[in-house]
Amino acid sequence: MYTIWIEWDLGQHNFVFTTPDKAREWINAAILNDESLVEEFPNGFNDVEEAGLCGITKAFVDPIYLV
């Protein structure tokens, strides 16, 4: 499981992804759909990650809390 951390709130806080590629696809689309971000980061996720402002991290899901 993977989560996204990014300097801005693009609604990513409630999402958990099964693969890093799925997380990357989602955040790339979110960045490219934000006019102010796409102006500064035209290559989406790659530019933001290179600037150190975004990343994908492993998530731990404790099964005791699953319902």
GROMACS .gro file of C-alpha atoms in nm:
model
   67
    1MET     CA    1   0.000   0.000   0.000
    2TYR     CA    2   0.124   0.350  -0.079
    3THR     CA    3   0.033   0.708   0.002
    4ILE     CA    4   0.129   1.040  -0.150
    5TRP     CA    5   0.283   1.332   0.032
    6ILE     CA    6   0.289   1.666  -0.144
    7GLU     CA    7   0.337   2.024  -0.029
    8TRP     CA    8  -0.017   2.116  -0.139
    9ASP     CA    9  -0.356   1.970  -0.056
   10LEU     CA   10  -0.486   1.816  -0.375
   11GLY     CA   11  -0.725   1.582  -0.197
   12GLN     CA   12  -0.466   1.306  -0.167
   13HIS     CA   13  -0.496   1.256   0.209
   14ASN     CA   14  -0.783   1.007   0.187
   15PHE     CA   15  -0.628   0.781  -0.077
   16VAL     CA   16  -0.423   0.465  -0.042
   17PHE     CA   17  -0.288   0.303  -0.359
   18THR     CA   18  -0.198  -0.059  -0.429
   19THR     CA   19   0.113   0.026  -0.634
   20PRO     CA   20   0.350   0.322  -0.665
   21ASP     CA   21   0.254   0.347  -1.033
   22LYS     CA   22  -0.114   0.394  -0.949
   23ALA     CA   23  -0.022   0.663  -0.696
   24ARG     CA   24   0.201   0.834  -0.952
   25GLU     CA   25  -0.077   0.829  -1.214
   26TRP     CA   26  -0.326   0.984  -0.972
   27ILE     CA   27  -0.097   1.261  -0.845
   28ASN     CA   28   0.031   1.339  -1.194
   29ALA     CA   29  -0.326   1.393  -1.316
   30ALA     CA   30  -0.406   1.607  -1.009
   31ILE     CA   31  -0.100   1.827  -1.069
   32LEU     CA   32  -0.168   1.863  -1.442
   33ASN     CA   33  -0.532   1.959  -1.369
   34ASP     CA   34  -0.427   2.243  -1.138
   35GLU     CA   35  -0.357   2.551  -1.353
   36SER     CA   36  -0.124   2.717  -1.104
   37LEU     CA   37   0.084   2.402  -1.056
   38VAL     CA   38   0.104   2.305  -1.421
   39GLU     CA   39   0.245   2.649  -1.506
   40GLU     CA   40   0.536   2.597  -1.268
   41PHE     CA   41   0.565   2.219  -1.315
   42PRO     CA   42   0.473   2.140  -1.678
   43ASN     CA   43   0.596   1.778  -1.648
   44GLY     CA   44   0.368   1.715  -1.351
   45PHE     CA   45   0.481   1.466  -1.090
   46ASN     CA   46   0.835   1.436  -1.227
   47ASP     CA   47   0.902   1.809  -1.188
   48VAL     CA   48   0.742   1.831  -0.844
   49GLU     CA   49   0.929   1.522  -0.718
   50GLU     CA   50   1.258   1.652  -0.859
   51ALA     CA   51   1.203   1.976  -0.666
   52GLY     CA   52   1.160   1.769  -0.346
   53LEU     CA   53   0.799   1.875  -0.301
   54CYS     CA   54   0.626   1.542  -0.355
   55GLY     CA   55   0.681   1.173  -0.305
   56ILE     CA   56   0.522   0.833  -0.270
   57THR     CA   57   0.567   0.647   0.057
   58LYS     CA   58   0.484   0.298   0.178
   59ALA     CA   59   0.181   0.283   0.403
   60PHE     CA   60   0.121   0.042   0.687
   61VAL     CA   61  -0.235  -0.069   0.739
   62ASP     CA   62  -0.291  -0.232   1.076
   63PRO     CA   63  -0.545  -0.511   1.022
   64ILE     CA   64  -0.690  -0.459   1.369
   65TYR     CA   65  -0.857  -0.141   1.238
   66LEU     CA   66  -1.004  -0.293   0.923
   67VAL     CA   67  -1.377  -0.343   0.932
   0.00000   0.00000   0.00000
